[in-house]
CSV table of C-alpha atoms in Angstrom, one decimal:
chain,number,residue,atom,x,y,z
A,1,UNK,CA,11.5,-23.7,-17.6
A,2,UNK,CA,8.5,-26.1,-17.4
A,3,UNK,CA,8.8,-26.4,-13.7
A,4,UNK,CA,8.7,-22.7,-13.2
A,5,UNK,CA,5.8,-22.1,-15.5
A,6,UNK,CA,3.0,-22.6,-12.9
A,7,UNK,CA,4.8,-20.3,-10.4
A,8,UNK,CA,5.2,-17.6,-13.1
A,9,UNK,CA,1.6,-18.0,-14.2
A,10,UNK,CA,0.4,-17.4,-10.5
A,11,UNK,CA,2.9,-14.6,-10.1
A,12,UNK,CA,1.6,-12.9,-13.1
A,13,UNK,CA,-2.0,-13.5,-12.4
A,14,UNK,CA,-1.9,-12.3,-8.8
A,15,UNK,CA,0.9,-9.8,-8.8
A,16,UNK,CA,2.1,-8.4,-12.2
A,17,UNK,CA,-1.2,-8.1,-13.8
A,18,UNK,CA,-2.9,-6.3,-11.1
A,19,UNK,CA,-0.1,-3.8,-10.7
A,20,UNK,CA,-0.3,-3.1,-14.4
A,21,UNK,CA,-4.1,-2.7,-14.2
A,22,UNK,CA,-3.8,-0.4,-11.0
A,23,UNK,CA,-1.1,1.8,-12.9
A,24,UNK,CA,-3.6,2.1,-15.8
A,25,UNK,CA,-6.5,2.9,-13.8
A,26,UNK,CA,-4.7,5.7,-11.9
A,27,UNK,CA,-5.2,7.8,-15.0
A,28,UNK,CA,-8.8,7.3,-15.5
A,29,UNK,CA,-12.2,7.9,-13.8
A,30,UNK,CA,-13.0,4.2,-13.6
A,31,UNK,CA,-15.7,3.3,-11.0
A,32,UNK,CA,-16.3,-0.2,-9.4
A,33,UNK,CA,-19.8,-0.4,-10.7
A,34,UNK,CA,-20.8,2.0,-13.5
A,35,UNK,CA,-22.6,1.7,-16.8
A,36,UNK,CA,-20.3,4.1,-18.4
A,37,UNK,CA,-16.8,3.1,-19.7
A,38,UNK,CA,-13.7,4.6,-18.0
A,39,UNK,CA,-12.4,7.9,-19.3
A,40,UNK,CA,-8.8,9.0,-19.6
A,41,UNK,CA,-8.1,11.9,-17.2
A,42,UNK,CA,-4.4,12.2,-17.4
A,43,UNK,CA,-2.9,13.6,-14.2
A,44,UNK,CA,-6.3,14.9,-12.8
A,45,UNK,CA,-6.4,12.3,-10.1
A,46,UNK,CA,-2.9,13.1,-8.8
A,47,UNK,CA,-3.7,16.9,-8.8
A,48,UNK,CA,-6.9,16.2,-7.0
A,49,UNK,CA,-5.1,14.1,-4.3
A,50,UNK,CA,-2.2,16.5,-3.8
A,51,UNK,CA,-3.9,19.9,-4.0
A,52,UNK,CA,-7.6,19.5,-3.7
A,53,UNK,CA,-8.3,16.7,-1.2
A,54,UNK,CA,-7.9,17.6,2.5
A,55,UNK,CA,-8.5,14.1,3.6
A,56,UNK,CA,-5.7,12.8,1.5
A,57,UNK,CA,-3.3,15.2,3.0
A,58,UNK,CA,-4.5,14.4,6.4
A,59,UNK,CA,-3.9,10.7,5.6
A,60,UNK,CA,-0.4,11.5,4.3
A,61,UNK,CA,0.5,13.4,7.5
A,62,UNK,CA,-1.0,10.5,9.7
A,63,UNK,CA,1.1,8.0,7.8
A,64,UNK,CA,4.3,9.8,8.2
A,65,UNK,CA,3.5,10.6,11.8
A,66,UNK,CA,2.9,6.9,12.7
A,67,UNK,CA,6.0,5.8,10.8
A,68,UNK,CA,8.2,8.6,12.5
A,69,UNK,CA,7.1,7.3,15.9
A,70,UNK,CA,6.9,3.5,15.4
A,71,UNK,CA,9.9,2.9,13.4
A,72,UNK,CA,12.6,4.1,15.9
A,73,UNK,CA,10.6,3.0,19.0
A,74,UNK,CA,9.9,-0.5,17.7
A,75,UNK,CA,13.4,-1.1,16.4
A,76,UNK,CA,15.0,0.3,19.7
A,77,UNK,CA,12.7,-1.8,22.0
A,78,UNK,CA,13.3,-4.9,19.8
A,79,UNK,CA,17.1,-4.4,20.1
A,80,UNK,CA,16.7,-4.0,23.9
A,81,UNK,CA,14.6,-7.1,24.2
A,82,UNK,CA,17.1,-9.0,22.1
A,83,UNK,CA,20.0,-7.9,24.2
A,84,UNK,CA,18.1,-9.1,27.3
A,85,UNK,CA,17.1,-12.5,26.1
A,86,UNK,CA,20.6,-13.2,24.6
A,87,UNK,CA,21.9,-13.2,28.2
A,88,UNK,CA,22.9,-16.6,29.6
A,89,UNK,CA,20.1,-16.7,32.2
A,90,UNK,CA,17.7,-19.4,33.3
A,91,UNK,CA,14.3,-19.3,31.6
A,92,UNK,CA,15.3,-17.1,28.6
A,93,UNK,CA,13.5,-19.4,26.1
A,94,UNK,CA,10.3,-18.6,28.2
A,95,UNK,CA,10.7,-14.9,27.9
A,96,UNK,CA,11.5,-15.1,24.1
A,97,UNK,CA,8.2,-17.1,23.7
A,98,UNK,CA,6.2,-14.5,25.8
A,99,UNK,CA,7.5,-11.5,23.8
A,100,UNK,CA,6.8,-13.4,20.4
A,101,UNK,CA,3.3,-14.4,21.3
A,102,UNK,CA,1.6,-11.2,20.0
A,103,UNK,CA,3.3,-11.6,16.7
A,104,UNK,CA,1.5,-14.8,15.9
A,105,UNK,CA,-1.8,-13.5,17.1
A,106,UNK,CA,-4.1,-12.3,14.4
A,107,UNK,CA,-3.9,-8.5,14.2
A,108,UNK,CA,-7.8,-8.4,13.8
A,109,UNK,CA,-8.1,-10.2,17.1
A,110,UNK,CA,-5.6,-8.0,18.7
A,111,UNK,CA,-7.2,-4.8,17.5
A,112,UNK,CA,-10.7,-6.0,18.7
A,113,UNK,CA,-9.2,-6.8,22.2
A,114,UNK,CA,-7.4,-3.4,22.5
A,115,UNK,CA,-10.5,-1.6,21.2
A,116,UNK,CA,-12.4,-2.9,24.2
A,117,UNK,CA,-9.5,-2.1,26.5
A,118,UNK,CA,-9.4,1.6,25.1
A,119,UNK,CA,-13.1,2.2,25.9
A,120,UNK,CA,-13.9,4.8,28.5
A,121,UNK,CA,-14.9,2.1,30.9
A,122,UNK,CA,-12.3,-0.4,29.6
A,123,UNK,CA,-9.3,-2.0,31.3
A,124,UNK,CA,-6.8,0.7,30.7
A,125,UNK,CA,-8.8,3.4,32.3
A,126,UNK,CA,-9.7,1.1,35.1
A,127,UNK,CA,-6.0,0.5,35.7
A,128,UNK,CA,-5.2,4.2,35.5
A,129,UNK,CA,-8.0,5.0,38.2
A,130,UNK,CA,-6.8,2.1,40.5
A,131,UNK,CA,-3.2,3.1,40.3
A,132,UNK,CA,-4.0,6.7,41.0
A,133,UNK,CA,-6.7,6.0,43.6
A,134,UNK,CA,-9.2,7.7,41.5
A,135,UNK,CA,-7.2,11.0,41.2
A,136,UNK,CA,-6.9,10.6,37.4
A,137,UNK,CA,-9.7,9.6,35.2
A,138,UNK,CA,-9.1,8.0,31.7
A,139,UNK,CA,-10.4,9.1,28.5
A,140,UNK,CA,-12.3,7.5,25.6
A,141,UNK,CA,-8.9,6.9,23.9
A,142,UNK,CA,-10.2,6.1,20.4
A,143,UNK,CA,-12.8,8.9,20.3
A,144,UNK,CA,-10.4,11.7,21.1
A,145,UNK,CA,-8.6,13.1,18.0
A,146,UNK,CA,-5.6,13.9,20.2
A,147,UNK,CA,-5.2,10.4,21.6
A,148,UNK,CA,-6.5,8.1,18.9
A,149,UNK,CA,-3.4,7.8,16.8
A,150,UNK,CA,-1.0,7.5,19.9
A,151,UNK,CA,-3.2,4.7,21.2
A,152,UNK,CA,-2.9,2.8,17.8
A,153,UNK,CA,0.9,3.4,18.0
A,154,UNK,CA,1.1,1.7,21.3
A,155,UNK,CA,-0.9,-1.3,20.1
A,156,UNK,CA,1.2,-1.6,16.9
A,157,UNK,CA,4.5,-1.4,18.7
A,158,UNK,CA,3.4,-4.0,21.4
A,159,UNK,CA,2.3,-6.4,18.6
A,160,UNK,CA,5.3,-6.1,16.3
A,161,UNK,CA,8.2,-5.7,18.7
A,162,UNK,CA,8.6,-9.5,19.2
A,163,UNK,CA,9.2,-10.1,15.5
A,164,UNK,CA,12.0,-7.7,15.3
A,165,UNK,CA,13.3,-8.9,18.6
A,166,UNK,CA,13.9,-12.3,16.8
A,167,UNK,CA,15.7,-10.6,13.9
A,168,UNK,CA,18.0,-8.6,16.2
A,169,UNK,CA,18.6,-11.8,18.1
A,170,UNK,CA,19.7,-13.7,15.1
A,171,UNK,CA,22.0,-10.8,14.2
A,172,UNK,CA,23.5,-10.9,17.7
A,173,UNK,CA,24.3,-14.5,17.5
A,174,UNK,CA,26.3,-14.1,14.3
A,175,UNK,CA,28.8,-11.9,16.0
A,176,UNK,CA,31.9,-13.9,16.9
A,177,UNK,CA,32.5,-14.2,20.6
A,178,UNK,CA,36.2,-13.7,20.3
A,179,UNK,CA,35.7,-10.1,19.3
A,180,UNK,CA,34.0,-9.5,22.9
A,181,UNK,CA,36.9,-11.4,24.5
A,182,UNK,CA,39.5,-9.4,22.6
A,183,UNK,CA,37.7,-6.1,23.6
A,184,UNK,CA,37.4,-7.1,27.1
A,185,UNK,CA,41.2,-7.9,27.2
A,186,UNK,CA,41.8,-4.3,25.9
A,187,UNK,CA,40.0,-3.0,29.0
A,188,UNK,CA,36.8,-1.8,27.3
A,189,UNK,CA,33.6,-1.4,29.4
A,190,UNK,CA,30.2,-2.6,28.5
A,191,UNK,CA,29.1,0.5,26.6
A,192,UNK,CA,32.2,0.5,24.5
A,193,UNK,CA,31.9,-3.1,23.7
A,194,UNK,CA,28.3,-2.4,22.5
A,195,UNK,CA,29.3,0.6,20.5
A,196,UNK,CA,32.4,-0.8,18.9
A,197,UNK,CA,31.6,-4.4,18.6
A,198,UNK,CA,27.9,-5.1,18.7
A,199,UNK,CA,26.6,-2.2,16.6
A,200,UNK,CA,29.1,-2.7,13.6
A,201,UNK,CA,28.3,-6.4,13.7
A,202,UNK,CA,24.5,-5.6,13.5
A,203,UNK,CA,24.8,-3.3,10.6
A,204,UNK,CA,23.2,-5.6,7.9
A,205,UNK,CA,20.5,-6.5,10.5
A,206,UNK,CA,19.8,-3.0,11.2
A,207,UNK,CA,19.1,-2.3,7.5
A,208,UNK,CA,16.8,-5.2,7.3
A,209,UNK,CA,14.9,-4.2,10.4
A,210,UNK,CA,14.5,-0.5,9.5
A,211,UNK,CA,13.3,-1.2,6.0
A,212,UNK,CA,10.8,-3.9,7.2
A,213,UNK,CA,9.3,-1.7,9.9
A,214,UNK,CA,9.1,1.4,7.7
A,215,UNK,CA,7.3,-0.7,5.0
A,216,UNK,CA,4.9,-2.1,7.6
A,217,UNK,CA,4.3,1.3,9.2
A,218,UNK,CA,3.4,2.9,5.9
A,219,UNK,CA,1.1,0.0,5.2
A,220,UNK,CA,-0.9,0.6,8.3
A,221,UNK,CA,-4.5,-0.6,7.7
A,222,UNK,CA,-6.0,-3.3,9.8
A,223,UNK,CA,-5.9,-1.4,13.1
A,224,UNK,CA,-7.5,1.6,11.5
A,225,UNK,CA,-10.2,-0.5,9.8
A,226,UNK,CA,-11.1,-2.4,12.9
A,227,UNK,CA,-10.7,0.2,15.7
A,228,UNK,CA,-11.4,3.7,14.3
A,229,UNK,CA,-12.5,3.6,10.6
A,230,UNK,CA,-10.3,6.6,10.1
A,231,UNK,CA,-11.9,8.8,12.7
A,232,UNK,CA,-12.4,10.7,14.7
A,233,UNK,CA,-12.3,13.6,12.3
A,234,UNK,CA,-9.9,11.8,10.0
A,235,UNK,CA,-7.2,11.7,12.7
A,236,UNK,CA,-6.2,8.2,12.1
A,237,UNK,CA,-6.9,7.9,8.4
A,238,UNK,CA,-3.9,6.6,6.5
A,239,UNK,CA,-2.9,6.4,2.8
A,240,UNK,CA,-3.7,2.6,2.5
A,241,UNK,CA,-7.0,3.0,4.4
A,242,UNK,CA,-8.0,6.0,2.4
A,243,UNK,CA,-7.1,4.2,-0.9
A,244,UNK,CA,-9.3,1.3,0.1
A,245,UNK,CA,-12.1,3.6,1.3
A,246,UNK,CA,-12.1,5.4,-2.1
A,247,UNK,CA,-11.6,2.4,-4.3
A,248,UNK,CA,-14.0,0.0,-2.7
A,249,UNK,CA,-16.4,1.7,-0.4
A,250,UNK,CA,-16.9,4.8,-2.5
A,251,UNK,CA,-16.3,2.9,-5.7
A,252,UNK,CA,-13.9,5.4,-7.1
A,253,UNK,CA,-11.4,2.7,-8.5
A,254,UNK,CA,-9.4,5.3,-10.6
A,255,UNK,CA,-8.9,7.6,-7.7
A,256,UNK,CA,-8.1,4.9,-5.2
A,257,UNK,CA,-5.5,3.4,-7.8
A,258,UNK,CA,-4.0,7.0,-7.9
A,259,UNK,CA,-3.6,7.1,-4.2
A,260,UNK,CA,-2.1,3.6,-4.2
A,261,UNK,CA,0.4,4.7,-6.8
A,262,UNK,CA,1.4,7.8,-4.8
A,263,UNK,CA,1.8,5.4,-1.7
A,264,UNK,CA,4.1,3.0,-3.8
A,265,UNK,CA,6.4,5.8,-4.8
A,266,UNK,CA,6.6,7.2,-1.3
A,267,UNK,CA,7.5,4.0,0.2
A,268,UNK,CA,10.0,3.3,-2.5
A,269,UNK,CA,11.6,6.7,-2.1
A,270,UNK,CA,11.9,6.3,1.8
A,271,UNK,CA,13.2,2.8,1.5
A,272,UNK,CA,16.0,4.0,-0.9
A,273,UNK,CA,17.0,7.0,1.2
A,274,UNK,CA,16.9,4.6,4.3
A,275,UNK,CA,19.0,2.1,2.6
A,276,UNK,CA,21.5,4.9,1.4
A,277,UNK,CA,21.8,6.3,4.9
A,278,UNK,CA,22.6,2.9,6.4
A,279,UNK,CA,24.8,1.7,3.6
A,280,UNK,CA,28.3,0.1,4.2
A,281,UNK,CA,31.1,2.8,3.7
A,282,UNK,CA,33.9,0.2,3.2
């Protein structure tokens, strides 16, 4: 017990106590800097968010939109890359390293670089113009409400797919080789072996990958903060970004805490549903 005391103290100081305080603040009008003491509001902050705040509803939609696209695409691409680098070919370790490099690169640095690439005179538009011989002109990707969020999706998928490739790869290497040999002796083709041997063997890995990608997608913040600041016209504002904006930049700590609590409940619900849908049925 004595050995665990320092860890329990730090856990309480930096996790448990802040969570309790945030829960309590969600029901008050507390401001970051104010001469007036906080006042209990009951459910007013939640009513305001759900029924009166257009930016909150836009942020909620953007968060689900981002997750709905990024989760399946990133999981699928990660699995495809894992299947490719799991083959017995020369230089596969080099490919594994190349695919994983974006993961260990700071998201802030990556976001800054891609922000320059997405500019109207940036690298991406230059490539489009070169490939099409000037027939197609690019756009200011982050300044257009129709393209800002898809542009951030592309960046996020590219940066995170290597991590999930490694997780899928670890799962692939736990499947016994004799199952493939037995399936091949039964006359199955490549697709049948993937469907009836690989995918059932990857069931626990799939649950982990889907849950982690979903949580990361819902927690989208750094890319928004660095690249768009929630714009243009709130088309890239997300729940986490909006909670930070309200709580710290606009100093409405109570309202920001209420948004954070709504976010927590949403992530918990989605994770439980996801876990239930991918549960073992044995």
